[in-house]
PDB file of C-alpha atoms in Angstrom:
ATOM      1  CA  GLU I   7     270.755 118.816  56.297  1.00 50.00           C
ATOM      2  CA  THR I   8     273.488 115.889  54.892  1.00 56.00           C
ATOM      3  CA  GLY I   9     276.075 116.357  57.352  1.00 92.00           C
ATOM      4  CA  VAL I  10     278.530 115.919  54.907  1.00 95.00           C
ATOM      5  CA  THR I  11     279.524 119.446  53.279  1.00 95.00           C
ATOM      6  CA  GLN I  12     281.320 120.087  50.141  1.00 96.00           C
ATOM      7  CA  THR I  13     283.301 123.447  48.855  1.00 97.00           C
ATOM      8  CA  PRO I  14     282.826 124.990  46.719  1.00 97.00           C
ATOM      9  CA  ARG I  15     279.785 123.711  45.011  1.00 95.00           C
ATOM     10  CA  HIS I  16     280.691 125.003  41.255  1.00 96.00           C
ATOM     11  CA  LEU I  17     284.550 125.662  40.379  1.00 96.00           C
ATOM     12  CA  VAL I  18     286.060 126.226  36.691  1.00 95.00           C
ATOM     13  CA  MET I  19     289.732 126.105  36.033  1.00 93.00           C
ATOM     14  CA  GLY I  20     292.168 125.739  33.261  1.00 90.00           C
ATOM     15  CA  MET I  21     293.948 123.042  32.877  1.00 89.00           C
ATOM     16  CA  THR I  22     297.129 124.709  34.596  1.00 88.00           C
ATOM     17  CA  ASN I  23     295.487 126.069  37.542  1.00 89.00           C
ATOM     18  CA  LYS I  24     296.102 124.603  40.898  1.00 94.00           C
ATOM     19  CA  LYS I  25     293.063 123.834  42.688  1.00 95.00           C
ATOM     20  CA  SER I  26     291.240 121.878  45.959  1.00 97.00           C
ATOM     21  CA  LEU I  27     288.493 120.435  46.823  1.00 98.00           C
ATOM     22  CA  LYS I  28     287.048 120.145  50.659  1.00 98.00           C
ATOM     23  CA  CYS I  29     284.369 117.894  52.240  1.00 98.00           C
ATOM     24  CA  GLU I  30     283.317 118.419  55.890  1.00 97.00           C
ATOM     25  CA  GLN I  31     281.419 115.394  58.292  1.00 96.00           C
ATOM     26  CA  HIS I  32     279.556 116.078  61.355  1.00 94.00           C
ATOM     27  CA  LEU I  33     278.380 112.541  61.460  1.00 94.00           C
ATOM     28  CA  GLY I  34     281.779 111.331  64.273  1.00 93.00           C
ATOM     29  CA  HIS I  35     282.081 109.476  60.688  1.00 93.00           C
ATOM     30  CA  ASN I  36     285.645 108.364  60.727  1.00 90.00           C
ATOM     31  CA  ALA I  37     286.311 107.024  57.093  1.00 91.00           C
ATOM     32  CA  MET I  38     285.713 108.741  54.316  1.00 93.00           C
ATOM     33  CA  TYR I  39     285.885 108.982  50.374  1.00 93.00           C
ATOM     34  CA  TRP I  40     286.261 110.765  47.123  1.00 95.00           C
ATOM     35  CA  TYR I  41     283.888 109.246  44.283  1.00 94.00           C
ATOM     36  CA  LYS I  42     283.935 111.120  40.541  1.00 94.00           C
ATOM     37  CA  GLN I  43     280.729 110.978  39.022  1.00 93.00           C
ATOM     38  CA  SER I  44     280.346 111.578  34.963  1.00 91.00           C
ATOM     39  CA  ALA I  45     277.167 112.129  33.174  1.00 84.00           C
ATOM     40  CA  LYS I  46     275.946 108.610  32.688  1.00 78.00           C
ATOM     41  CA  LYS I  47     278.688 106.557  34.080  1.00 85.00           C
ATOM     42  CA  PRO I  48     278.661 105.126  37.553  1.00 87.00           C
ATOM     43  CA  LEU I  49     280.006 106.606  40.794  1.00 89.00           C
ATOM     44  CA  GLU I  50     283.796 106.218  40.460  1.00 90.00           C
ATOM     45  CA  LEU I  51     285.553 104.989  43.651  1.00 90.00           C
ATOM     46  CA  MET I  52     288.884 106.764  43.758  1.00 92.00           C
ATOM     47  CA  PHE I  53     289.717 107.603  47.442  1.00 91.00           C
ATOM     48  CA  VAL I  54     289.228 106.071  50.139  1.00 90.00           C
ATOM     49  CA  TYR I  55     290.619 106.659  54.076  1.00 90.00           C
ATOM     50  CA  SER I  56     289.599 104.564  57.546  1.00 85.00           C
ATOM     51  CA  LEU I  57     291.200 106.698  60.247  1.00 80.00           C
ATOM     52  CA  GLU I  58     292.949 109.143  58.282  1.00 78.00           C
ATOM     53  CA  GLU I  59     295.371 106.445  56.617  1.00 80.00           C
ATOM     54  CA  ARG I  60     294.396 106.651  52.967  1.00 80.00           C
ATOM     55  CA  VAL I  61     293.029 102.220  52.125  1.00 76.00           C
ATOM     56  CA  GLU I  62     292.474 102.630  48.635  1.00 72.00           C
ATOM     57  CA  ASN I  63     294.103 103.924  45.395  1.00 71.00           C
ATOM     58  CA  ASN I  64     292.218 103.444  42.531  1.00 69.00           C
ATOM     59  CA  SER I  65     295.022 103.894  39.509  1.00 81.00           C
ATOM     60  CA  VAL I  66     293.897 107.174  39.931  1.00 90.00           C
ATOM     61  CA  PRO I  67     295.912 109.858  37.905  1.00 92.00           C
ATOM     62  CA  SER I  68     298.757 111.972  40.231  1.00 92.00           C
ATOM     63  CA  ARG I  69     297.457 114.872  39.373  1.00 94.00           C
ATOM     64  CA  PHE I  70     294.530 114.499  41.549  1.00 95.00           C
ATOM     65  CA  SER I  71     296.476 114.341  45.443  1.00 94.00           C
ATOM     66  CA  PRO I  72     294.237 113.434  47.985  1.00 94.00           C
ATOM     67  CA  GLU I  73     294.999 114.772  51.458  1.00 95.00           C
ATOM     68  CA  CYS I  74     293.007 113.502  54.809  1.00 94.00           C
ATOM     69  CA  PRO I  75     294.270 116.015  57.692  1.00 94.00           C
ATOM     70  CA  ASN I  76     291.490 114.731  60.380  1.00 92.00           C
ATOM     71  CA  SER I  77     288.624 112.688  60.349  1.00 91.00           C
ATOM     72  CA  SER I  78     286.014 114.856  60.114  1.00 95.00           C
ATOM     73  CA  HIS I  79     288.253 117.043  56.817  1.00 96.00           C
ATOM     74  CA  LEU I  80     289.478 115.267  53.411  1.00 96.00           C
ATOM     75  CA  PHE I  81     290.769 117.395  50.361  1.00 97.00           C
ATOM     76  CA  LEU I  82     291.033 116.845  46.809  1.00 97.00           C
ATOM     77  CA  HIS I  83     294.121 118.808  45.356  1.00 97.00           C
ATOM     78  CA  LEU I  84     294.507 119.324  41.642  1.00 96.00           C
ATOM     79  CA  HIS I  85     296.421 119.942  39.560  1.00 93.00           C
ATOM     80  CA  THR I  86     297.219 120.207  35.443  1.00 93.00           C
ATOM     81  CA  LEU I  87     293.969 118.437  34.523  1.00 93.00           C
ATOM     82  CA  GLN I  88     292.527 117.865  31.473  1.00 94.00           C
ATOM     83  CA  PRO I  89     288.546 118.772  30.355  1.00 94.00           C
ATOM     84  CA  GLU I  90     288.100 114.590  30.701  1.00 94.00           C
ATOM     85  CA  ASP I  91     288.432 114.996  34.056  1.00 95.00           C
ATOM     86  CA  SER I  92     285.471 117.005  34.044  1.00 96.00           C
ATOM     87  CA  ALA I  93     283.062 115.598  36.762  1.00 95.00           C
ATOM     88  CA  LEU I  94     280.585 115.817  39.650  1.00 95.00           C
ATOM     89  CA  TYR I  95     283.015 115.536  42.761  1.00 97.00           C
ATOM     90  CA  LEU I  96     281.151 113.940  45.352  1.00 96.00           C
ATOM     91  CA  CYS I  97     282.980 113.631  48.602  1.00 96.00           C
ATOM     92  CA  ALA I  98     280.942 110.469  51.693  1.00 95.00           C
ATOM     93  CA  SER I  99     281.875 109.823  54.927  1.00 94.00           C
ATOM     94  CA  SER I 100     280.613 106.398  57.194  1.00 91.00           C
ATOM     95  CA  PRO I 101     281.630 104.892  60.495  1.00 87.00           C
ATOM     96  CA  GLN I 102     284.699 102.450  59.697  1.00 79.00           C
ATOM     97  CA  ASP I 103     283.428  99.485  61.453  1.00 81.00           C
ATOM     98  CA  LEU I 104     280.041 100.255  58.698  1.00 80.00           C
ATOM     99  CA  PRO I 105     281.241 100.873  55.429  1.00 79.00           C
ATOM    100  CA  TYR I 106     278.315 100.604  53.431  1.00 80.00           C
ATOM    101  CA  GLU I 107     276.347 103.316  55.617  1.00 83.00           C
ATOM    102  CA  GLN I 108     277.752 106.363  53.578  1.00 89.00           C
ATOM    103  CA  TYR I 109     275.992 109.698  53.412  1.00 92.00           C
ATOM    104  CA  PHE I 110     277.164 111.815  50.360  1.00 94.00           C
ATOM    105  CA  GLY I 111     277.705 115.629  50.183  1.00 94.00           C
ATOM    106  CA  PRO I 112     276.094 117.590  47.494  1.00 92.00           C
ATOM    107  CA  GLY I 113     279.254 117.348  45.010  1.00 94.00           C
ATOM    108  CA  THR I 114     281.288 119.813  43.774  1.00 96.00           C
ATOM    109  CA  ARG I 115     280.735 120.126  39.479  1.00 95.00           C
ATOM    110  CA  LEU I 116     284.226 120.881  38.132  1.00 96.00           C
ATOM    111  CA  THR I 117     284.683 122.023  34.678  1.00 95.00           C
ATOM    112  CA  VAL I 118     288.062 121.785  33.167  1.00 95.00           C
ATOM    113  CA  THR I 119     288.473 124.296  30.401  1.00 92.00           C
TER     114      THR I 119
ATOM    115  CA  GLY E   9     284.422  92.157  40.171  1.00 55.00           C
ATOM    116  CA  GLN E  10     280.839  93.207  39.940  1.00 66.00           C
ATOM    117  CA  ASN E  11     278.787  94.253  37.139  1.00 85.00           C
ATOM    118  CA  ILE E  12     275.190  96.086  37.354  1.00 92.00           C
ATOM    119  CA  ASP E  13     272.997  97.224  35.160  1.00 94.00           C
ATOM    120  CA  GLN E  14     270.261  99.090  34.538  1.00 96.00           C
ATOM    121  CA  PRO E  15     267.862 101.123  32.571  1.00 96.00           C
ATOM    122  CA  THR E  16     269.586 104.298  31.474  1.00 94.00           C
ATOM    123  CA  GLU E  17     265.667 106.380  31.493  1.00 96.00           C
ATOM    124  CA  MET E  18     262.524 106.178  32.092  1.00 97.00           C
ATOM    125  CA  THR E  19     259.120 107.799  32.382  1.00 97.00           C
ATOM    126  CA  ALA E  20     255.766 107.531  34.187  1.00 97.00           C
ATOM    127  CA  THR E  21     253.002 109.232  34.732  1.00 97.00           C
ATOM    128  CA  GLU E  22     252.274 111.247  38.541  1.00 97.00           C
ATOM    129  CA  GLY E  23     249.980 109.014  40.844  1.00 97.00           C
ATOM    130  CA  ALA E  24     251.437 105.873  38.877  1.00 98.00           C
ATOM    131  CA  ILE E  25     253.472 103.014  39.222  1.00 98.00           C
ATOM    132  CA  VAL E  26     256.841 102.781  38.166  1.00 98.00           C
ATOM    133  CA  GLN E  27     259.347  99.746  38.575  1.00 98.00           C
ATOM    134  CA  ILE E  28     263.449  99.998  38.521  1.00 98.00           C
ATOM    135  CA  ASN E  29     265.046  97.085  37.156  1.00 98.00           C
ATOM    136  CA  CYS E  30     268.480  96.274  38.474  1.00 97.00           C
ATOM    137  CA  THR E  31     270.954  93.022  37.538  1.00 96.00           C
ATOM    138  CA  TYR E  32     274.090  91.886  39.046  1.00 93.00           C
ATOM    139  CA  GLN E  33     277.047  89.991  38.706  1.00 88.00           C
ATOM    140  CA  THR E  34     278.960  89.423  41.421  1.00 77.00           C
ATOM    141  CA  SER E  35     281.615  87.003  43.065  1.00 72.00           C
ATOM    142  CA  GLY E  36     279.702  87.338  46.669  1.00 73.00           C
ATOM    143  CA  PHE E  37     276.978  89.116  48.276  1.00 75.00           C
ATOM    144  CA  ASN E  38     276.556  91.408  51.436  1.00 77.00           C
ATOM    145  CA  GLY E  39     273.345  92.777  49.791  1.00 88.00           C
ATOM    146  CA  LEU E  40     271.797  95.646  47.634  1.00 93.00           C
ATOM    147  CA  PHE E  41     271.534  99.040  47.639  1.00 94.00           C
ATOM    148  CA  TRP E  42     269.027 101.668  46.589  1.00 96.00           C
ATOM    149  CA  TYR E  43     270.235 105.467  46.541  1.00 95.00           C
ATOM    150  CA  GLN E  44     268.208 108.060  45.045  1.00 96.00           C
ATOM    151  CA  GLN E  45     269.707 111.133  43.714  1.00 94.00           C
ATOM    152  CA  HIS E  46     268.205 114.816  42.730  1.00 93.00           C
ATOM    153  CA  ALA E  47     269.863 116.877  39.811  1.00 87.00           C
ATOM    154  CA  GLY E  48     272.517 118.909  41.768  1.00 81.00           C
ATOM    155  CA  GLU E  49     272.514 116.407  44.530  1.00 85.00           C
ATOM    156  CA  ALA E  50     273.619 113.941  46.788  1.00 87.00           C
ATOM    157  CA  PRO E  51     272.788 110.316  46.279  1.00 91.00           C
ATOM    158  CA  THR E  52     270.665 109.661  49.446  1.00 91.00           C
ATOM    159  CA  PHE E  53     269.942 106.240  51.071  1.00 90.00           C
ATOM    160  CA  LEU E  54     266.683 104.543  50.122  1.00 93.00           C
ATOM    161  CA  SER E  55     266.930 100.778  50.980  1.00 93.00           C
ATOM    162  CA  TYR E  56     268.790  97.964  51.824  1.00 92.00           C
ATOM    163  CA  ASN E  57     267.894  94.135  50.976  1.00 93.00           C
ATOM    164  CA  VAL E  58     270.484  91.644  52.106  1.00 91.00           C
ATOM    165  CA  LEU E  59     267.613  88.837  52.141  1.00 93.00           C
ATOM    166  CA  ASP E  60     265.039  87.958  49.184  1.00 95.00           C
ATOM    167  CA  GLY E  61     262.049  89.531  48.892  1.00 96.00           C
ATOM    168  CA  LEU E  62     260.104  92.206  48.790  1.00 96.00           C
ATOM    169  CA  GLU E  63     260.802  95.172  51.438  1.00 94.00           C
ATOM    170  CA  GLU E  64     257.993  98.018  52.049  1.00 93.00           C
ATOM    171  CA  LYS E  65     258.888 101.672  52.869  1.00 90.00           C
ATOM    172  CA  GLY E  66     255.940 104.031  52.498  1.00 94.00           C
ATOM    173  CA  ARG E  67     255.520 104.378  48.922  1.00 96.00           C
ATOM    174  CA  PHE E  68     258.868 102.865  47.700  1.00 96.00           C
ATOM    175  CA  SER E  69     259.152  99.376  48.147  1.00 97.00           C
ATOM    176  CA  SER E  70     262.647  96.869  47.016  1.00 97.00           C
ATOM    177  CA  PHE E  71     262.513  93.392  45.964  1.00 97.00           C
ATOM    178  CA  LEU E  72     266.130  91.441  46.117  1.00 96.00           C
ATOM    179  CA  SER E  73     266.119  87.671  44.153  1.00 94.00           C
ATOM    180  CA  ARG E  74     269.950  86.624  45.071  1.00 92.00           C
ATOM    181  CA  SER E  75     269.296  83.157  42.406  1.00 91.00           C
ATOM    182  CA  LYS E  76     268.384  85.624  39.915  1.00 92.00           C
ATOM    183  CA  GLY E  77     271.065  88.318  40.253  1.00 93.00           C
ATOM    184  CA  TYR E  78     268.037  90.727  40.303  1.00 94.00           C
ATOM    185  CA  SER E  79     266.725  93.316  42.245  1.00 97.00           C
ATOM    186  CA  TYR E  80     263.736  95.864  41.862  1.00 98.00           C
ATOM    187  CA  LEU E  81     262.820  99.586  43.127  1.00 98.00           C
ATOM    188  CA  LEU E  82     258.640  99.990  43.204  1.00 98.00           C
ATOM    189  CA  LEU E  83     257.562 103.544  43.587  1.00 98.00           C
ATOM    190  CA  LYS E  84     253.845 104.063  44.304  1.00 97.00           C
ATOM    191  CA  GLU E  85     251.480 106.798  43.862  1.00 97.00           C
ATOM    192  CA  LEU E  86     254.238 109.065  42.043  1.00 98.00           C
ATOM    193  CA  GLN E  87     254.767 112.483  42.908  1.00 98.00           C
ATOM    194  CA  MET E  88     256.892 114.936  40.448  1.00 97.00           C
ATOM    195  CA  LYS E  89     259.331 115.024  42.907  1.00 97.00           C
ATOM    196  CA  ASP E  90     260.261 111.378  42.769  1.00 98.00           C
ATOM    197  CA  SER E  91     261.961 112.461  39.361  1.00 98.00           C
ATOM    198  CA  ALA E  92     265.059 111.693  40.094  1.00 97.00           C
ATOM    199  CA  SER E  93     268.029 109.655  39.566  1.00 96.00           C
ATOM    200  CA  TYR E  94     268.490 106.038  41.202  1.00 97.00           C
ATOM    201  CA  LEU E  95     271.549 104.150  41.804  1.00 96.00           C
ATOM    202  CA  CYS E  96     271.745 100.468  42.127  1.00 95.00           C
ATOM    203  CA  ALA E  97     274.789  99.460  44.522  1.00 93.00           C
ATOM    204  CA  VAL E  98     276.610  96.374  45.496  1.00 92.00           C
ATOM    205  CA  PRO E  99     279.033  96.365  48.664  1.00 86.00           C
ATOM    206  CA  GLU E 100     282.441  94.408  47.007  1.00 83.00           C
ATOM    207  CA  PHE E 101     285.222  93.154  49.768  1.00 79.00           C
ATOM    208  CA  SER E 102     288.776  93.610  47.508  1.00 74.00           C
ATOM    209  CA  GLY E 103     291.876  95.050  48.509  1.00 70.00           C
ATOM    210  CA  GLY E 104     291.178  94.736  51.957  1.00 69.00           C
ATOM    211  CA  TYR E 105     288.505  97.109  51.996  1.00 71.00           C
ATOM    212  CA  ASN E 106     285.068  97.110  51.869  1.00 73.00           C
ATOM    213  CA  LYS E 107     282.891  99.146  49.384  1.00 80.00           C
ATOM    214  CA  LEU E 108     280.296  99.576  47.232  1.00 86.00           C
ATOM    215  CA  ILE E 109     280.006  99.727  43.026  1.00 88.00           C
ATOM    216  CA  PHE E 110     277.085 101.427  41.681  1.00 91.00           C
ATOM    217  CA  GLY E 111     275.756 101.135  38.169  1.00 92.00           C
ATOM    218  CA  ALA E 112     275.070 103.919  36.330  1.00 92.00           C
ATOM    219  CA  GLY E 113     272.149 105.050  38.012  1.00 94.00           C
ATOM    220  CA  THR E 114     268.058 105.298  35.748  1.00 96.00           C
ATOM    221  CA  ARG E 115     266.960 108.680  36.029  1.00 96.00           C
ATOM    222  CA  LEU E 116     263.179 108.887  36.040  1.00 98.00           C
ATOM    223  CA  ALA E 117     260.918 111.597  34.594  1.00 98.00           C
ATOM    224  CA  VAL E 118     257.867 111.930  36.403  1.00 98.00           C
ATOM    225  CA  HIS E 119     254.896 113.806  33.704  1.00 96.00           C
ATOM    226  CA  PRO E 120     251.998 115.486  35.093  1.00 95.00           C
TER     227      PRO E 120
END
């Protein structure tokens, strides 16, 4: 039990679809992160939310839209994705004052067809 | 910015010892992390070094040399379940925020 859950675990979508990824943390943390992990590439930080406010948007295309309604939940809304967006999307959380102490969810394996 | 290098793949035999190296270039330094990630699972924290030297934690040890920009993760008495990717990460402060920068990971395969 990692304390960070993600749904769905696997997702296949067409380029014209709209879908959302969900992340929930049960650790009492107040910072949350979205990462993209492609094969043989480093984890890429996409978005950071601290105290429900977005503090980092790492030049991510607008077809990815994050939402953090409260400190326990984080969403990533997807629309008109490209095949190169196929990857493992990882959510993480940390205490706001200990940003390096990150706990990861199991990820959503996304395939764009 | 940060530049982190680690080998892409390694293989080892059950019961043996393996050393996974990581080199980094950084404008500042706030420590170095190692994470383990089994296929299809979340990365999990293994170790954090901020001072030079070796830190031992059971079968796993992590070494850091700040002057050389070098770290390694040492796995002893290898078990089949140690087959995983091992990620090296360093903190960075940019854009007014602290974040972790990861290497691409080293995929370790342990054979009987």
